[in-house]
C-alpha cells in the first residue's frame, strides 16, 4: 500500500524514536497522524511540534497492554479523522540484560503484555476498521532480535519472534479478505533512539550509573529513526511482509535460516 495524500496513520509509541520517524515519513507523503503513547505528555508535546511544523497531527494517550485503552484509541482516532489507513503497532520496551534463567516473571509479563499483547490489541481494535474500508495496512515493529538469537535478552527476542510469526500469518489472513489489505513486520538493527532511557523511566530496566540509555551509545552504525521509517514505508509500498534495515541484520537472519534448514535436512536423512 502506497501512502496517499490525506491517509491517516495511527502510531503507538509515537512520542519518540522510530514511532516519531514513522510519523515524519507519513507526513512527508501528505498523510495525517495520530501520535499515541503511554507517556501522555510526551505524545501531546510531539503532536504539537508536528503541528507547529505544518502537519495534521493529534495526540491520543493509550497503554497498548490494555485492550480497552487501545479500543478507546481506535474510537477516538475515527472520531477525529473518520478513517485510518496505516496502523503502526510500534510501542515497546527493552528487557534487562541477563541469561534466561535469571529473567524475572515481572519482566516476562511486561514484555509479553506490551510487545505481543500490544500488537494483538492493535490488530483486534483496528483490523475490522481497515477491512470495512477495504484498504489499509498494519505495520508491527519487532526487531532484528526477532529474526536471530540475541543472548541475554530472551524476553525481548521471544516476544519479537512472536511478532514476526504472527505478522506473517496476519498478512495471509488479511490478503484472504482483500488484496488491498496486508501486514508488514519491521525488524531493525540498532536505531538511534532513547529506548533505554524511556524503558528505564517506565520501570522496565535500571540504567547503570553514567549510562545515557541512547542506543547510539552502544556502538557505531545505528540508523536514524527516519531512515528506518523510510525503509518501512518503502516495504509497505512494495507489498513486502518483512523489512529489516540495519548493519549486519541480513547476515544474522541468513545464518539463522541456514542453520534451521541444515538442522531440518540433517534430521530428514
Ligand atoms: N532502538 C532500537 O535499536 C530498536 C531496534 C529494534 C527494534 N526496536 C523496537 O522499536 C520500537 C520502538 O522503540 P524505539 O527504539 O523507537 O524506542 P523509544 O523509547 O524511543 O520509543 C518507544 C515508545 O513506546 C512507548 N511505550 C512503551 N510502553 C508503552 C505502552 N505500554 N503503551 C504505549 N506506549 C508505550 C514509550 O513511551 C516510547 O515513547 C520498540 O518496540 C523497540 O523494541 C528498537
PDB file of C-alpha atoms and ligand atoms in Angstrom:
ATOM      1  CA  UNK A   1       0.000   0.000   0.000  1.00  0.00           C
ATOM      2  CA  UNK A   2       1.406   3.360  -1.014  1.00  0.00           C
ATOM      3  CA  UNK A   3       0.654   6.186   1.440  1.00  0.00           C
ATOM      4  CA  UNK A   4      -1.500   8.769  -0.368  1.00  0.00           C
ATOM      5  CA  UNK A   5      -2.182  12.410   0.497  1.00  0.00           C
ATOM      6  CA  UNK A   6      -4.733  12.552   3.323  1.00  0.00           C
ATOM      7  CA  UNK A   7      -4.131   8.983   4.528  1.00  0.00           C
ATOM      8  CA  UNK A   8      -4.278   8.602   8.308  1.00  0.00           C
ATOM      9  CA  UNK A   9      -1.683   6.698  10.339  1.00  0.00           C
ATOM     10  CA  UNK A  10      -2.125   5.734  13.985  1.00  0.00           C
ATOM     11  CA  UNK A  11       1.258   5.170  15.623  1.00  0.00           C
ATOM     12  CA  UNK A  12       1.682   3.630  19.074  1.00  0.00           C
ATOM     13  CA  UNK A  13       4.893   4.544  20.840  1.00  0.00           C
ATOM     14  CA  UNK A  14       4.685   7.587  18.568  1.00  0.00           C
ATOM     15  CA  UNK A  15       6.064  10.141  21.011  1.00  0.00           C
ATOM     16  CA  UNK A  16       9.672   9.143  20.384  1.00  0.00           C
ATOM     17  CA  UNK A  17      12.220   7.266  18.316  1.00  0.00           C
ATOM     18  CA  UNK A  18      11.056   5.004  15.479  1.00  0.00           C
ATOM     19  CA  UNK A  19       7.393   5.946  16.035  1.00  0.00           C
ATOM     20  CA  UNK A  20       8.184   9.618  15.579  1.00  0.00           C
ATOM     21  CA  UNK A  21      10.264   8.721  12.498  1.00  0.00           C
ATOM     22  CA  UNK A  22       7.242   6.886  11.071  1.00  0.00           C
ATOM     23  CA  UNK A  23       5.073   9.952  11.768  1.00  0.00           C
ATOM     24  CA  UNK A  24       7.522  12.207   9.925  1.00  0.00           C
ATOM     25  CA  UNK A  25       7.716   9.829   6.942  1.00  0.00           C
ATOM     26  CA  UNK A  26       3.895   9.641   6.697  1.00  0.00           C
ATOM     27  CA  UNK A  27       3.608  13.437   6.970  1.00  0.00           C
ATOM     28  CA  UNK A  28       6.238  13.849   4.230  1.00  0.00           C
ATOM     29  CA  UNK A  29       3.864  11.887   1.950  1.00  0.00           C
ATOM     30  CA  UNK A  30       0.932  14.201   2.761  1.00  0.00           C
ATOM     31  CA  UNK A  31      -0.516  11.947   5.460  1.00  0.00           C
ATOM     32  CA  UNK A  32      -2.147  12.791   8.791  1.00  0.00           C
ATOM     33  CA  UNK A  33      -1.044  11.183  12.054  1.00  0.00           C
ATOM     34  CA  UNK A  34      -2.321  10.126  15.454  1.00  0.00           C
ATOM     35  CA  UNK A  35       0.548  10.106  17.941  1.00  0.00           C
ATOM     36  CA  UNK A  36      -0.302   7.606  20.655  1.00  0.00           C
ATOM     37  CA  UNK A  37       1.854   6.777  23.654  1.00  0.00           C
ATOM     38  CA  UNK A  38       1.526   5.674  27.258  1.00  0.00           C
ATOM     39  CA  UNK A  39       3.510   8.832  28.100  1.00  0.00           C
ATOM     40  CA  UNK A  40       0.601  11.220  27.542  1.00  0.00           C
ATOM     41  CA  UNK A  41       2.526  14.469  27.969  1.00  0.00           C
ATOM     42  CA  UNK A  42       5.263  13.328  25.595  1.00  0.00           C
ATOM     43  CA  UNK A  43       2.614  12.409  23.000  1.00  0.00           C
ATOM     44  CA  UNK A  44       0.971  15.850  23.349  1.00  0.00           C
ATOM     45  CA  UNK A  45       4.354  17.569  23.035  1.00  0.00           C
ATOM     46  CA  UNK A  46       5.300  15.565  19.942  1.00  0.00           C
ATOM     47  CA  UNK A  47       1.958  16.175  18.203  1.00  0.00           C
ATOM     48  CA  UNK A  48       2.215  19.914  18.988  1.00  0.00           C
ATOM     49  CA  UNK A  49       5.725  20.033  17.472  1.00  0.00           C
ATOM     50  CA  UNK A  50       4.477  18.305  14.318  1.00  0.00           C
ATOM     51  CA  UNK A  51       1.516  20.732  14.061  1.00  0.00           C
ATOM     52  CA  UNK A  52       3.901  23.694  14.537  1.00  0.00           C
ATOM     53  CA  UNK A  53       5.809  22.359  11.524  1.00  0.00           C
ATOM     54  CA  UNK A  54       2.563  22.384   9.471  1.00  0.00           C
ATOM     55  CA  UNK A  55       1.351  18.790   9.852  1.00  0.00           C
ATOM     56  CA  UNK A  56      -2.099  17.480  10.763  1.00  0.00           C
ATOM     57  CA  UNK A  57      -1.291  15.615  13.967  1.00  0.00           C
ATOM     58  CA  UNK A  58      -3.170  14.829  17.156  1.00  0.00           C
ATOM     59  CA  UNK A  59      -2.205  13.009  20.348  1.00  0.00           C
ATOM     60  CA  UNK A  60      -4.256  10.231  21.966  1.00  0.00           C
ATOM     61  CA  UNK A  61      -2.787   8.561  25.046  1.00  0.00           C
ATOM     62  CA  UNK A  62      -3.090   4.768  25.234  1.00  0.00           C
ATOM     63  CA  UNK A  63      -1.427   1.869  27.008  1.00  0.00           C
ATOM     64  CA  UNK A  64      -1.025  -0.826  24.343  1.00  0.00           C
ATOM     65  CA  UNK A  65      -1.017  -3.547  27.009  1.00  0.00           C
ATOM     66  CA  UNK A  66      -4.619  -2.647  27.890  1.00  0.00           C
ATOM     67  CA  UNK A  67      -7.197  -3.754  25.293  1.00  0.00           C
ATOM     68  CA  UNK A  68      -9.822  -1.215  26.476  1.00  0.00           C
ATOM     69  CA  UNK A  69      -7.289   1.573  26.150  1.00  0.00           C
ATOM     70  CA  UNK A  70      -6.464   0.525  22.560  1.00  0.00           C
ATOM     71  CA  UNK A  71     -10.189   0.232  21.660  1.00  0.00           C
ATOM     72  CA  UNK A  72     -10.622   3.773  23.005  1.00  0.00           C
ATOM     73  CA  UNK A  73      -7.687   4.857  20.828  1.00  0.00           C
ATOM     74  CA  UNK A  74      -9.405   3.421  17.742  1.00  0.00           C
ATOM     75  CA  UNK A  75     -12.719   5.125  18.590  1.00  0.00           C
ATOM     76  CA  UNK A  76     -11.089   8.489  19.191  1.00  0.00           C
ATOM     77  CA  UNK A  77      -8.949   8.255  16.043  1.00  0.00           C
ATOM     78  CA  UNK A  78     -12.108   7.602  14.000  1.00  0.00           C
ATOM     79  CA  UNK A  79     -13.919  10.489  15.737  1.00  0.00           C
ATOM     80  CA  UNK A  80     -11.024  12.801  14.844  1.00  0.00           C
ATOM     81  CA  UNK A  81     -10.325  11.752  11.250  1.00  0.00           C
ATOM     82  CA  UNK A  82     -13.185   9.448  10.211  1.00  0.00           C
ATOM     83  CA  UNK A  83     -10.779   6.902   8.752  1.00  0.00           C
ATOM     84  CA  UNK A  84      -7.493   5.038   9.417  1.00  0.00           C
ATOM     85  CA  UNK A  85      -5.234   3.568   6.720  1.00  0.00           C
ATOM     86  CA  UNK A  86      -1.973   2.634   8.421  1.00  0.00           C
ATOM     87  CA  UNK A  87      -1.752   1.191  11.943  1.00  0.00           C
ATOM     88  CA  UNK A  88       1.768   1.107  13.383  1.00  0.00           C
ATOM     89  CA  UNK A  89       1.893  -1.212  16.405  1.00  0.00           C
ATOM     90  CA  UNK A  90       5.266   0.138  17.428  1.00  0.00           C
ATOM     91  CA  UNK A  91       5.276   0.791  21.193  1.00  0.00           C
ATOM     92  CA  UNK A  92       7.930  -1.133  23.052  1.00  0.00           C
ATOM     93  CA  UNK A  93      10.471  -1.524  25.793  1.00  0.00           C
ATOM     94  CA  UNK A  94      13.778  -3.277  26.219  1.00  0.00           C
ATOM     95  CA  UNK A  95      14.305  -6.000  28.829  1.00  0.00           C
ATOM     96  CA  UNK A  96      17.182  -6.224  31.346  1.00  0.00           C
ATOM     97  CA  UNK A  97      20.402  -7.958  30.247  1.00  0.00           C
ATOM     98  CA  UNK A  98      20.585 -11.381  31.934  1.00  0.00           C
ATOM     99  CA  UNK A  99      20.598 -15.065  30.960  1.00  0.00           C
ATOM    100  CA  UNK A 100      17.149 -16.598  30.568  1.00  0.00           C
ATOM    101  CA  UNK A 101      17.234 -18.390  33.928  1.00  0.00           C
ATOM    102  CA  UNK A 102      17.726 -15.054  35.711  1.00  0.00           C
ATOM    103  CA  UNK A 103      14.946 -13.122  33.915  1.00  0.00           C
ATOM    104  CA  UNK A 104      12.115 -12.371  36.360  1.00  0.00           C
ATOM    105  CA  UNK A 105       8.425 -13.240  35.947  1.00  0.00           C
ATOM    106  CA  UNK A 106       7.695  -9.476  36.068  1.00  0.00           C
ATOM    107  CA  UNK A 107       9.974  -8.873  33.084  1.00  0.00           C
ATOM    108  CA  UNK A 108       8.361 -11.709  31.115  1.00  0.00           C
ATOM    109  CA  UNK A 109       4.854 -10.423  31.945  1.00  0.00           C
ATOM    110  CA  UNK A 110       5.756  -6.915  30.893  1.00  0.00           C
ATOM    111  CA  UNK A 111       7.444  -7.813  27.592  1.00  0.00           C
ATOM    112  CA  UNK A 112       4.666 -10.225  26.650  1.00  0.00           C
ATOM    113  CA  UNK A 113       1.870  -7.798  27.540  1.00  0.00           C
ATOM    114  CA  UNK A 114       3.451  -4.754  25.861  1.00  0.00           C
ATOM    115  CA  UNK A 115       5.110  -6.315  22.815  1.00  0.00           C
ATOM    116  CA  UNK A 116       2.843  -9.264  21.973  1.00  0.00           C
ATOM    117  CA  UNK A 117      -0.298  -8.004  23.755  1.00  0.00           C
ATOM    118  CA  UNK A 118       0.211  -4.547  22.251  1.00  0.00           C
ATOM    119  CA  UNK A 119       0.202  -5.981  18.734  1.00  0.00           C
ATOM    120  CA  UNK A 120      -2.767  -8.257  19.468  1.00  0.00           C
ATOM    121  CA  UNK A 121      -4.763  -5.347  20.933  1.00  0.00           C
ATOM    122  CA  UNK A 122      -3.887  -3.137  17.966  1.00  0.00           C
ATOM    123  CA  UNK A 123      -4.953  -5.773  15.435  1.00  0.00           C
ATOM    124  CA  UNK A 124      -8.202  -6.545  17.290  1.00  0.00           C
ATOM    125  CA  UNK A 125      -9.136  -2.844  17.528  1.00  0.00           C
ATOM    126  CA  UNK A 126      -8.106  -1.685  14.044  1.00  0.00           C
ATOM    127  CA  UNK A 127      -8.268  -4.620  11.604  1.00  0.00           C
ATOM    128  CA  UNK A 128     -12.103  -4.513  11.467  1.00  0.00           C
ATOM    129  CA  UNK A 129     -11.878  -0.807  10.556  1.00  0.00           C
ATOM    130  CA  UNK A 130      -9.407  -1.470   7.736  1.00  0.00           C
ATOM    131  CA  UNK A 131     -11.471  -4.425   6.496  1.00  0.00           C
ATOM    132  CA  UNK A 132     -14.668  -2.321   6.459  1.00  0.00           C
ATOM    133  CA  UNK A 133     -12.860   0.366   4.434  1.00  0.00           C
ATOM    134  CA  UNK A 134     -11.413  -2.196   2.015  1.00  0.00           C
ATOM    135  CA  UNK A 135      -7.916  -0.678   2.077  1.00  0.00           C
ATOM    136  CA  UNK A 136      -5.299  -0.496   4.826  1.00  0.00           C
ATOM    137  CA  UNK A 137      -2.092  -1.879   6.257  1.00  0.00           C
ATOM    138  CA  UNK A 138      -0.754  -2.937   9.651  1.00  0.00           C
ATOM    139  CA  UNK A 139       2.924  -2.365  10.450  1.00  0.00           C
ATOM    140  CA  UNK A 140       4.184  -4.243  13.508  1.00  0.00           C
ATOM    141  CA  UNK A 141       7.560  -3.220  14.916  1.00  0.00           C
ATOM    142  CA  UNK A 142       9.626  -6.215  16.030  1.00  0.00           C
ATOM    143  CA  UNK A 143      13.433  -6.195  15.891  1.00  0.00           C
ATOM    144  CA  UNK A 144      16.425  -7.938  14.354  1.00  0.00           C
ATOM    145  CA  UNK A 145      16.149  -9.802  17.685  1.00  0.00           C
ATOM    146  CA  UNK A 146      13.008 -11.369  16.166  1.00  0.00           C
ATOM    147  CA  UNK A 147      14.991 -12.812  13.250  1.00  0.00           C
ATOM    148  CA  UNK A 148      18.032 -14.213  15.033  1.00  0.00           C
ATOM    149  CA  UNK A 149      19.240 -15.019  18.567  1.00  0.00           C
ATOM    150  CA  UNK A 150      20.333 -12.166  20.867  1.00  0.00           C
ATOM    151  CA  UNK A 151      21.960 -13.551  24.032  1.00  0.00           C
ATOM    152  CA  UNK A 152      20.912 -12.035  27.389  1.00  0.00           C
ATOM    153  CA  UNK A 153      17.593 -10.708  26.023  1.00  0.00           C
ATOM    154  CA  UNK A 154      15.240 -13.722  25.887  1.00  0.00           C
ATOM    155  CA  UNK A 155      12.097 -11.773  26.962  1.00  0.00           C
ATOM    156  CA  UNK A 156      12.878  -9.316  24.154  1.00  0.00           C
ATOM    157  CA  UNK A 157      13.798 -11.877  21.483  1.00  0.00           C
ATOM    158  CA  UNK A 158      10.984 -14.247  22.474  1.00  0.00           C
ATOM    159  CA  UNK A 159       8.338 -11.559  22.120  1.00  0.00           C
ATOM    160  CA  UNK A 160       9.896 -10.216  18.903  1.00  0.00           C
ATOM    161  CA  UNK A 161       9.989 -13.695  17.301  1.00  0.00           C
ATOM    162  CA  UNK A 162       6.286 -13.961  18.157  1.00  0.00           C
ATOM    163  CA  UNK A 163       5.575 -10.630  16.460  1.00  0.00           C
ATOM    164  CA  UNK A 164       7.409 -11.803  13.311  1.00  0.00           C
ATOM    165  CA  UNK A 165       5.459 -15.068  13.228  1.00  0.00           C
ATOM    166  CA  UNK A 166       2.044 -13.589  13.906  1.00  0.00           C
ATOM    167  CA  UNK A 167       2.580 -10.834  11.319  1.00  0.00           C
ATOM    168  CA  UNK A 168       3.376 -13.396   8.598  1.00  0.00           C
ATOM    169  CA  UNK A 169       0.103 -15.179   9.382  1.00  0.00           C
ATOM    170  CA  UNK A 170      -1.865 -11.933   9.774  1.00  0.00           C
ATOM    171  CA  UNK A 171      -0.739 -10.817   6.295  1.00  0.00           C
ATOM    172  CA  UNK A 172      -2.081 -14.037   4.755  1.00  0.00           C
ATOM    173  CA  UNK A 173      -5.359 -13.668   6.663  1.00  0.00           C
ATOM    174  CA  UNK A 174      -5.838 -10.039   5.576  1.00  0.00           C
ATOM    175  CA  UNK A 175      -4.999 -10.849   1.931  1.00  0.00           C
ATOM    176  CA  UNK A 176      -7.618 -13.598   2.026  1.00  0.00           C
ATOM    177  CA  UNK A 177     -10.187 -10.903   2.816  1.00  0.00           C
ATOM    178  CA  UNK A 178      -8.950  -8.389   0.247  1.00  0.00           C
ATOM    179  CA  UNK A 179      -5.712  -7.899  -1.736  1.00  0.00           C
ATOM    180  CA  UNK A 180      -5.654  -4.207  -0.726  1.00  0.00           C
ATOM    181  CA  UNK A 181      -5.070  -5.216   2.908  1.00  0.00           C
ATOM    182  CA  UNK A 182      -1.825  -6.502   4.406  1.00  0.00           C
ATOM    183  CA  UNK A 183       0.687  -6.577   7.216  1.00  0.00           C
ATOM    184  CA  UNK A 184       4.425  -5.936   7.436  1.00  0.00           C
ATOM    185  CA  UNK A 185       6.888  -6.589  10.248  1.00  0.00           C
ATOM    186  CA  UNK A 186       9.720  -4.133  10.856  1.00  0.00           C
ATOM    187  CA  UNK A 187      12.893  -5.782  12.229  1.00  0.00           C
ATOM    188  CA  UNK A 188      15.598  -3.137  12.508  1.00  0.00           C
ATOM    189  CA  UNK A 189      19.084  -3.467  13.904  1.00  0.00           C
ATOM    190  CA  UNK A 190      20.382  -0.654  16.124  1.00  0.00           C
ATOM    191  CA  UNK A 191      18.433   2.596  15.781  1.00  0.00           C
ATOM    192  CA  UNK A 192      19.452   5.873  17.406  1.00  0.00           C
ATOM    193  CA  UNK A 193      16.565   6.344  19.885  1.00  0.00           C
ATOM    194  CA  UNK A 194      16.184   6.852  23.669  1.00  0.00           C
ATOM    195  CA  UNK A 195      14.779   3.307  24.067  1.00  0.00           C
ATOM    196  CA  UNK A 196      16.913   2.591  27.153  1.00  0.00           C
ATOM    197  CA  UNK A 197      16.062   5.915  28.765  1.00  0.00           C
ATOM    198  CA  UNK A 198      12.309   5.544  28.106  1.00  0.00           C
ATOM    199  CA  UNK A 199      12.341   1.905  29.246  1.00  0.00           C
ATOM    200  CA  UNK A 200      14.042   3.000  32.484  1.00  0.00           C
ATOM    201  CA  UNK A 201      11.568   5.848  33.061  1.00  0.00           C
ATOM    202  CA  UNK A 202       8.704   3.328  32.598  1.00  0.00           C
ATOM    203  CA  UNK A 203      10.357   0.976  35.131  1.00  0.00           C
ATOM    204  CA  UNK A 204      11.238  -1.843  32.700  1.00  0.00           C
ATOM    205  CA  UNK A 205      15.018  -1.663  33.271  1.00  0.00           C
ATOM    206  CA  UNK A 206      17.506   0.096  35.518  1.00  0.00           C
ATOM    207  CA  UNK A 207      20.211   2.069  33.736  1.00  0.00           C
ATOM    208  CA  UNK A 208      23.714   1.651  35.194  1.00  0.00           C
ATOM    209  CA  UNK A 209      25.077   4.945  36.610  1.00  0.00           C
ATOM    210  CA  UNK A 210      26.510   7.147  33.891  1.00  0.00           C
ATOM    211  CA  UNK A 211      24.748   5.342  31.022  1.00  0.00           C
ATOM    212  CA  UNK A 212      22.548   7.541  28.827  1.00  0.00           C
ATOM    213  CA  UNK A 213      20.176   4.872  27.541  1.00  0.00           C
ATOM    214  CA  UNK A 214      20.581   6.151  23.995  1.00  0.00           C
ATOM    215  CA  UNK A 215      21.008   3.236  21.587  1.00  0.00           C
ATOM    216  CA  UNK A 216      23.645   5.086  19.558  1.00  0.00           C
ATOM    217  CA  UNK A 217      25.894   4.999  22.644  1.00  0.00           C
ATOM    218  CA  UNK A 218      26.052   1.176  22.280  1.00  0.00           C
ATOM    219  CA  UNK A 219      28.158   1.407  19.152  1.00  0.00           C
ATOM    220  CA  UNK A 220      28.661   2.853  15.700  1.00  0.00           C
ATOM    221  CA  UNK A 221      26.342   2.067  12.830  1.00  0.00           C
ATOM    222  CA  UNK A 222      22.966   2.878  14.401  1.00  0.00           C
ATOM    223  CA  UNK A 223      20.419   4.048  11.827  1.00  0.00           C
ATOM    224  CA  UNK A 224      18.317   7.179  12.322  1.00  0.00           C
ATOM    225  CA  UNK A 225      14.596   6.703  13.066  1.00  0.00           C
ATOM    226  CA  UNK A 226      13.768   8.407   9.764  1.00  0.00           C
ATOM    227  CA  UNK A 227      15.975   6.000   7.765  1.00  0.00           C
ATOM    228  CA  UNK A 228      14.165   3.085   9.407  1.00  0.00           C
ATOM    229  CA  UNK A 229      10.749   4.655   8.779  1.00  0.00           C
ATOM    230  CA  UNK A 230      11.555   5.272   5.109  1.00  0.00           C
ATOM    231  CA  UNK A 231      12.609   1.622   4.732  1.00  0.00           C
ATOM    232  CA  UNK A 232       9.357   0.515   6.385  1.00  0.00           C
ATOM    233  CA  UNK A 233       7.117   2.645   4.152  1.00  0.00           C
ATOM    234  CA  UNK A 234       9.054   1.520   1.047  1.00  0.00           C
ATOM    235  CA  UNK A 235       8.455  -2.120   2.059  1.00  0.00           C
ATOM    236  CA  UNK A 236       4.741  -1.454   2.626  1.00  0.00           C
ATOM    237  CA  UNK A 237       4.501   0.245  -0.791  1.00  0.00           C
ATOM    238  CA  UNK A 238       6.223  -2.775  -2.381  1.00  0.00           C
ATOM    239  CA  UNK A 239       3.912  -5.219  -0.578  1.00  0.00           C
ATOM    240  CA  UNK A 240       6.738  -6.891   1.364  1.00  0.00           C
ATOM    241  CA  UNK A 241       5.981  -8.717   4.629  1.00  0.00           C
ATOM    242  CA  UNK A 242       9.457  -8.271   6.169  1.00  0.00           C
ATOM    243  CA  UNK A 243      11.755  -5.266   6.343  1.00  0.00           C
ATOM    244  CA  UNK A 244      14.999  -5.401   8.316  1.00  0.00           C
ATOM    245  CA  UNK A 245      17.177  -2.300   7.895  1.00  0.00           C
ATOM    246  CA  UNK A 246      20.493  -2.131   9.709  1.00  0.00           C
ATOM    247  CA  UNK A 247      24.127  -3.195   9.632  1.00  0.00           C
ATOM    248  CA  UNK A 248      24.613  -6.963   9.803  1.00  0.00           C
ATOM    249  CA  UNK A 249      20.900  -7.815  10.128  1.00  0.00           C
ATOM    250  CA  UNK A 250      20.696  -9.685   6.816  1.00  0.00           C
ATOM    251  CA  UNK A 251      23.765 -11.778   7.704  1.00  0.00           C
ATOM    252  CA  UNK A 252      22.328 -12.696  11.139  1.00  0.00           C
ATOM    253  CA  UNK A 253      18.953 -13.615   9.625  1.00  0.00           C
ATOM    254  CA  UNK A 254      20.625 -15.662   6.884  1.00  0.00           C
ATOM    255  CA  UNK A 255      22.754 -17.554   9.436  1.00  0.00           C
ATOM    256  CA  UNK A 256      19.627 -18.429  11.458  1.00  0.00           C
ATOM    257  CA  UNK A 257      17.631 -19.591   8.441  1.00  0.00           C
ATOM    258  CA  UNK A 258      20.554 -21.590   7.035  1.00  0.00           C
ATOM    259  CA  UNK A 259      21.129 -23.191  10.464  1.00  0.00           C
ATOM    260  CA  UNK A 260      17.437 -24.073  10.683  1.00  0.00           C
ATOM    261  CA  UNK A 261      17.343 -25.609   7.202  1.00  0.00           C
ATOM    262  CA  UNK A 262      20.538 -27.594   7.667  1.00  0.00           C
ATOM    263  CA  UNK A 263      19.228 -28.980  11.002  1.00  0.00           C
ATOM    264  CA  UNK A 264      15.937 -29.973   9.348  1.00  0.00           C
ATOM    265  CA  UNK A 265      17.727 -31.528   6.365  1.00  0.00           C
ATOM    266  CA  UNK A 266      20.063 -33.469   8.683  1.00  0.00           C
ATOM    267  CA  UNK A 267      17.071 -34.723  10.696  1.00  0.00           C
ATOM    268  CA  UNK A 268      15.356 -35.794   7.447  1.00  0.00           C
ATOM    269  CA  UNK A 269      18.271 -38.004   6.291  1.00  0.00           C
TER     270      UNK A 269
HETATM  271  N1  LIG B   1      16.123   1.434  19.028  1.00  0.00           N
HETATM  272  C1  LIG B   1      16.491   0.264  18.560  1.00  0.00           C
HETATM  273  O1  LIG B   1      17.695  -0.002  18.360  1.00  0.00           O
HETATM  274  C2  LIG B   1      15.452  -0.761  18.195  1.00  0.00           C
HETATM  275  C3  LIG B   1      15.844  -1.836  17.386  1.00  0.00           C
HETATM  276  C4  LIG B   1      14.910  -2.778  17.028  1.00  0.00           C
HETATM  277  C5  LIG B   1      13.599  -2.658  17.460  1.00  0.00           C
HETATM  278  N2  LIG B   1      13.242  -1.615  18.251  1.00  0.00           N
HETATM  279  C6  LIG B   1      11.830  -1.555  18.677  1.00  0.00           C
HETATM  280  O2  LIG B   1      11.250  -0.398  18.126  1.00  0.00           O
HETATM  281  C7  LIG B   1      10.129   0.001  18.919  1.00  0.00           C
HETATM  282  C8  LIG B   1      10.219   1.481  19.209  1.00  0.00           C
HETATM  283  O3  LIG B   1      11.337   1.696  20.051  1.00  0.00           O
HETATM  284  P1  LIG B   1      12.305   2.960  19.944  1.00  0.00           P
HETATM  285  O4  LIG B   1      13.679   2.431  19.784  1.00  0.00           O
HETATM  286  O5  LIG B   1      11.774   3.951  18.996  1.00  0.00           O
HETATM  287  O6  LIG B   1      12.235   3.466  21.464  1.00  0.00           O
HETATM  288  P2  LIG B   1      11.511   4.729  22.115  1.00  0.00           P
HETATM  289  O7  LIG B   1      11.643   4.529  23.572  1.00  0.00           O
HETATM  290  O8  LIG B   1      12.062   5.973  21.517  1.00  0.00           O
HETATM  291  O9  LIG B   1      10.001   4.562  21.670  1.00  0.00           O
HETATM  292  C9  LIG B   1       9.147   3.607  22.272  1.00  0.00           C
HETATM  293  C10 LIG B   1       7.904   4.319  22.745  1.00  0.00           C
HETATM  294  O10 LIG B   1       6.975   3.334  23.214  1.00  0.00           O
HETATM  295  C11 LIG B   1       6.302   3.895  24.334  1.00  0.00           C
HETATM  296  N3  LIG B   1       5.708   2.834  25.153  1.00  0.00           N
HETATM  297  C12 LIG B   1       6.319   1.958  25.981  1.00  0.00           C
HETATM  298  N4  LIG B   1       5.416   1.159  26.588  1.00  0.00           N
HETATM  299  C13 LIG B   1       4.207   1.524  26.111  1.00  0.00           C
HETATM  300  C14 LIG B   1       2.876   1.074  26.339  1.00  0.00           C
HETATM  301  N5  LIG B   1       2.622   0.080  27.210  1.00  0.00           N
HETATM  302  N6  LIG B   1       1.866   1.665  25.657  1.00  0.00           N
HETATM  303  C15 LIG B   1       2.122   2.675  24.788  1.00  0.00           C
HETATM  304  N7  LIG B   1       3.355   3.173  24.550  1.00  0.00           N
HETATM  305  C16 LIG B   1       4.380   2.592  25.205  1.00  0.00           C
HETATM  306  C17 LIG B   1       7.370   4.683  25.071  1.00  0.00           C
HETATM  307  O11 LIG B   1       6.815   5.647  25.921  1.00  0.00           O
HETATM  308  C18 LIG B   1       8.162   5.291  23.916  1.00  0.00           C
HETATM  309  O12 LIG B   1       7.718   6.580  23.583  1.00  0.00           O
HETATM  310  C19 LIG B   1      10.187  -0.858  20.183  1.00  0.00           C
HETATM  311  O13 LIG B   1       9.228  -1.882  20.069  1.00  0.00           O
HETATM  312  C20 LIG B   1      11.600  -1.413  20.165  1.00  0.00           C
HETATM  313  O14 LIG B   1      11.700  -2.626  20.832  1.00  0.00           O
HETATM  314  C21 LIG B   1      14.125  -0.660  18.607  1.00  0.00           C
END
